[in-house]
Coordinates of C-alpha atoms in Angstrom, one line a residue:
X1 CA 131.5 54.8 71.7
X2 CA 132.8 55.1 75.5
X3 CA 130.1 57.6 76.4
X4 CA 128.2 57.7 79.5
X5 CA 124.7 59.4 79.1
X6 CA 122.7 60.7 82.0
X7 CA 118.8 60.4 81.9
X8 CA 117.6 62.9 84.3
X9 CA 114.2 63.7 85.2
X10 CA 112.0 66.1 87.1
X11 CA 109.0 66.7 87.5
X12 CA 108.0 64.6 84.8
X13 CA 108.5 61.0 83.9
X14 CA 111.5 60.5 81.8
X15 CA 111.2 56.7 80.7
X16 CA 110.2 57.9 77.1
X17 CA 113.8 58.4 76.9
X18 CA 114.5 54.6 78.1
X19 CA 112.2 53.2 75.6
X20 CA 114.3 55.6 72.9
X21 CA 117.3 54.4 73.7
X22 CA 116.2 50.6 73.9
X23 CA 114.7 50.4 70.6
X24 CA 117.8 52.6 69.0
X25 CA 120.6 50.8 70.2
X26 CA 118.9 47.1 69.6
X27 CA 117.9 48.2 65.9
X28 CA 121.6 49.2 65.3
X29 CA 122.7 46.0 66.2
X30 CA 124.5 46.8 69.6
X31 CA 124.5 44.0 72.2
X32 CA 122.2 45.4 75.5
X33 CA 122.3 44.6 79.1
X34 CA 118.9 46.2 80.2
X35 CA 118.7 46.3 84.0
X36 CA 114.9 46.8 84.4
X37 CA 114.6 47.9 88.3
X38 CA 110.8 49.9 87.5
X39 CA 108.3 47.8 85.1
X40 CA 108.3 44.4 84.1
X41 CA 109.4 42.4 80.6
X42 CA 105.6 42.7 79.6
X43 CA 105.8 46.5 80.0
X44 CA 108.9 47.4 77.8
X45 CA 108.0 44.9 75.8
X46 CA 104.5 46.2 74.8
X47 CA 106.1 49.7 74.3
X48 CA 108.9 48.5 72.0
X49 CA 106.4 46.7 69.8
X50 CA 105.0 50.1 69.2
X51 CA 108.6 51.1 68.6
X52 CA 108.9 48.1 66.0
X53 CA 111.3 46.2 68.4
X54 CA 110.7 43.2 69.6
X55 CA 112.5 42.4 73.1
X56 CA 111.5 38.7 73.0
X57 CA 113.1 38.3 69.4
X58 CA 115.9 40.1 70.7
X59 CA 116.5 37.9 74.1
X60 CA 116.1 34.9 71.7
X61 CA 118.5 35.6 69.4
X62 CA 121.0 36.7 72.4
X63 CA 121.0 40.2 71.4
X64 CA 119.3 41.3 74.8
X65 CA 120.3 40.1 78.5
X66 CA 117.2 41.4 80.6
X67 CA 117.3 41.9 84.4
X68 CA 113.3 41.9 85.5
X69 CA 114.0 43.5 89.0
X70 CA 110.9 43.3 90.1
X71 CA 111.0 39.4 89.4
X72 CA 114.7 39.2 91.1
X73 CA 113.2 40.7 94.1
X74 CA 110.6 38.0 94.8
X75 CA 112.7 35.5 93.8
X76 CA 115.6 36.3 96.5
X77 CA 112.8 37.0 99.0
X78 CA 111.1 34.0 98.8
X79 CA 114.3 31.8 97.8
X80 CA 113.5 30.1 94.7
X81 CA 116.7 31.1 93.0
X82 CA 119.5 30.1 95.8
X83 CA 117.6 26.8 95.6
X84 CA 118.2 26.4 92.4
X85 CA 121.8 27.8 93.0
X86 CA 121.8 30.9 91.0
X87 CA 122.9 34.0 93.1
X88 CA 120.7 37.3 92.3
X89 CA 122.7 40.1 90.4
X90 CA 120.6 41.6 93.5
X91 CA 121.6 39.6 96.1
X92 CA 122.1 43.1 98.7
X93 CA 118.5 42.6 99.7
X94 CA 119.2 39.4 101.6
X95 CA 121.5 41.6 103.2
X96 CA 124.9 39.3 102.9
X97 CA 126.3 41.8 101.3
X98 CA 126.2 45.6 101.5
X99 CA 127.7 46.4 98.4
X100 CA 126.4 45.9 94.5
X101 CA 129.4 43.3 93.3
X102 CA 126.8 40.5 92.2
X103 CA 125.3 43.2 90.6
X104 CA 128.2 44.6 88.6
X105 CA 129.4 40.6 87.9
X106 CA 126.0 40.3 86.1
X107 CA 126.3 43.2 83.7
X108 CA 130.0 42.3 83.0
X109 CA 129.3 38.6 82.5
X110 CA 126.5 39.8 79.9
X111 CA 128.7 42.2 78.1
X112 CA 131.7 40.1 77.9
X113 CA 131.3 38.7 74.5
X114 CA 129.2 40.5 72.3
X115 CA 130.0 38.0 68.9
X116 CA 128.8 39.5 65.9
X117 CA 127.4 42.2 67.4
X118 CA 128.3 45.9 67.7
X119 CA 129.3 47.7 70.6
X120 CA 128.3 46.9 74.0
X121 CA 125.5 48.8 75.9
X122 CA 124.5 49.0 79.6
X123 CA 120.8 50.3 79.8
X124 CA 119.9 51.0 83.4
X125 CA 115.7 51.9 84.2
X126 CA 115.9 53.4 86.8
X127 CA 119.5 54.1 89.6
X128 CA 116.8 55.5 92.0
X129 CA 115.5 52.2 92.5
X130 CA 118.5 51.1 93.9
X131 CA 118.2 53.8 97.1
X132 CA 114.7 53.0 97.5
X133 CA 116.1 49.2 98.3
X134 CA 118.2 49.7 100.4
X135 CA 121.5 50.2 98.7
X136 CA 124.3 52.8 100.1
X137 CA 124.5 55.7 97.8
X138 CA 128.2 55.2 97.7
X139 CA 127.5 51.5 96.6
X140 CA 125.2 52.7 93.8
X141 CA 128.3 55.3 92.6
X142 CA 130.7 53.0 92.6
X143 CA 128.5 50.1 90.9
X144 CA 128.4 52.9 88.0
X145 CA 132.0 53.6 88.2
X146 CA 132.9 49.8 87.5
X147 CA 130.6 49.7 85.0
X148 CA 131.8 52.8 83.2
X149 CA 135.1 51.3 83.6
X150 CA 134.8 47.9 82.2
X151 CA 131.6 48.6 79.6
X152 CA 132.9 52.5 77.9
X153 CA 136.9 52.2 78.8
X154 CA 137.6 48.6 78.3
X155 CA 134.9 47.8 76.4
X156 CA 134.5 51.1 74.3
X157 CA 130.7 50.6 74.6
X158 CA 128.4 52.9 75.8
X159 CA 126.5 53.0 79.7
X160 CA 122.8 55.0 79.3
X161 CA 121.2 55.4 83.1
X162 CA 118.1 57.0 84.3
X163 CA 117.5 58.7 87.6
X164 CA 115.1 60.6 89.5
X165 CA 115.5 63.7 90.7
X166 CA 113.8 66.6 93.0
X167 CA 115.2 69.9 93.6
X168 CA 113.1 70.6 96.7
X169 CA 113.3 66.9 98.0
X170 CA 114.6 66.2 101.2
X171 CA 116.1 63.0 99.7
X172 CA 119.7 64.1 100.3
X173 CA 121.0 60.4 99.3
X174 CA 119.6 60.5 95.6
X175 CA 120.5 64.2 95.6
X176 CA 124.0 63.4 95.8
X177 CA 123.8 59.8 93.5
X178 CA 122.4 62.6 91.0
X179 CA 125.0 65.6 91.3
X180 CA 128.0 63.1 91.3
X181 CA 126.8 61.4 87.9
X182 CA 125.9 64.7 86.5
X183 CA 129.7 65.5 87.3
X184 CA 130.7 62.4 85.2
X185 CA 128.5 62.1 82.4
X186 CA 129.2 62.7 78.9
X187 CA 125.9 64.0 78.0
X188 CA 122.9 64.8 80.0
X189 CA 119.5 64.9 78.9
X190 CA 117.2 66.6 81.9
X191 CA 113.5 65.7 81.2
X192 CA 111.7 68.4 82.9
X193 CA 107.6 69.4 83.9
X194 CA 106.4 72.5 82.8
X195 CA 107.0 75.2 85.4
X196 CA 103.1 76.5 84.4
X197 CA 101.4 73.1 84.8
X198 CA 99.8 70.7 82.5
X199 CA 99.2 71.5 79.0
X200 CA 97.8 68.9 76.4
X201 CA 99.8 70.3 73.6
X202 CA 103.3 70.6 75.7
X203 CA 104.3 67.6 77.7
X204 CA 107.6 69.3 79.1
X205 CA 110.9 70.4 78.4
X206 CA 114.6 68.8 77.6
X207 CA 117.5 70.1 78.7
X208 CA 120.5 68.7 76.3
X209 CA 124.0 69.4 78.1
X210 CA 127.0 68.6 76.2
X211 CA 129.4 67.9 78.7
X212 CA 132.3 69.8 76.6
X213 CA 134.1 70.5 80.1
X214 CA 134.9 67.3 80.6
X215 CA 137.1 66.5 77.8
X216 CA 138.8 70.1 77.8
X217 CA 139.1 72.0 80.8
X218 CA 138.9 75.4 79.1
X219 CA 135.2 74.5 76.9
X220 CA 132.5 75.4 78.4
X221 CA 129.1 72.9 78.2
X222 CA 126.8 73.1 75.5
X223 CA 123.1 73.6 76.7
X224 CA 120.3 73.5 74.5
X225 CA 116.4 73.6 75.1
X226 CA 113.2 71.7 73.4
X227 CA 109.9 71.6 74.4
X228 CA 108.2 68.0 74.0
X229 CA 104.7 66.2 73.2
X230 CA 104.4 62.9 73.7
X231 CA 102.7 61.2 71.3
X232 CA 101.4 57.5 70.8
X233 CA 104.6 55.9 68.8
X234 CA 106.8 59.0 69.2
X235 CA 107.4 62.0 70.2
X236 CA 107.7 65.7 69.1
X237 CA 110.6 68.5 69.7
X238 CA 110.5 71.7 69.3
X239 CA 111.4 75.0 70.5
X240 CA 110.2 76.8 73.2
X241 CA 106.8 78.6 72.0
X242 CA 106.7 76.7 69.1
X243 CA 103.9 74.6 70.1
X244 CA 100.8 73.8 68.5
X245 CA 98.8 75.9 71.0
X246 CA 101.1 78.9 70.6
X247 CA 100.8 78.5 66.5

């Protein structure tokens, strides 16, 4: 509880680790705020059937507060939700606002009162989005500082965020949106492509980083390495040159 975890990816597409964390946290009972900014409802859905979740039972039953952003977008574009008088948790894009408050409100609102359920969880897919729309990357920081603030201090849930990244990218905005987070994250899991290229029987490698540092000045982080396959309703770790093509 209270722990921020960073989804990193390069190189590779990380959202493996969304649907992981999706499925995991709404099996163990945990109230979810899923801000969807990449696929649609139909998309995760599909995926978490395969998991043996399923997000419409969960939105029913009030265990799951989905944001479709893609859905939010048209919406405030074409006005169909100020006419029916809802703002949009993404209401920057009309461009009344600069910063990310509406968007914050939305995932606090949703979080507020979790009933009988466990701990609070903000599930964010993915913080690169945000950038590609338009938003300041000090308005994206500090829309992940409130909600680290209100959801893992106040709270004592737990905040789970995916973002691209690219070493050699000129993109010096999401650059620094991902170096800041990295600075302030609990635990860090950094998706990665294979340095060698595509290999059927290796999909990449993950990067686990125990932000030890953080609590205690004098511990250093704790780093440790898989290699991954991707597989049709999971997927497999293990070290690297353990593969089935090595073996």
């Amino acid at each position: 509880q209270g722990k921020f975890t960073l989804l990193r990816d390069t190189r590779t597409d990380g959202s493996f680790l969304v649907h992981h964390f999706l499925s995991f946290y709404l099996r163990a009972g945990c109230k979810v705020c899923f801000v969807a900014l990449l696929q649609s409802f139909s998309h995760y859905n599909i995926v978490a059937q395969k998991l043996g979740v399923s997000l419409a039972a969960a939105k029913e039953r009030g265990q799951l507060v989905f944001l479709e952003g893609l859905k939010s977008c048209l919406d405030l574009l074409f006005g169909e939700e100020e006419q029916q008088g809802q703002p949009s948790p993404l209401q920057f894009l009309s461009g009344s606002s600069s910063d990310l408050r509406a968007l914050f409100d939305f995932v606090r609102v949703s979080l507020a009162d979790c009933g009988s359920w466990k701990g609070p969880v903000l599930l964010v897919d993915d913080l690169s989005v945000l950038l590609g729309l338009g938003a300041a990357p000090v308005a994206v920081l500090d829309f992940i500082h409130y909600c680290r603030v209100c959801v893992c201090c106040q709270l004592q849930g737990n905040v789970v965020v995916l973002v691209h990244s690219n070493e050699d990218s000129e993109d010096e905005e999401n650059e620094l949106v991902v170096n800041s987070l990295c600075h302030h994250s609990d635990l860090i899991l950094w998706a990665e492509g294979l340095a060698t290229g595509f290999c059927k029987d290796v999909h990449g490698q993950i990067k686990i980083i125990k932000r030890l540092s953080l609590r205690q000045a004098a511990q250093q982080d704790l780093v440790q390495i898989y290699q991954y396959k991707i597989q049709d309703r999971n997927v497999t770790f293990f070290a690297p040159g353990l593969s089935a093509a090595v073996l």
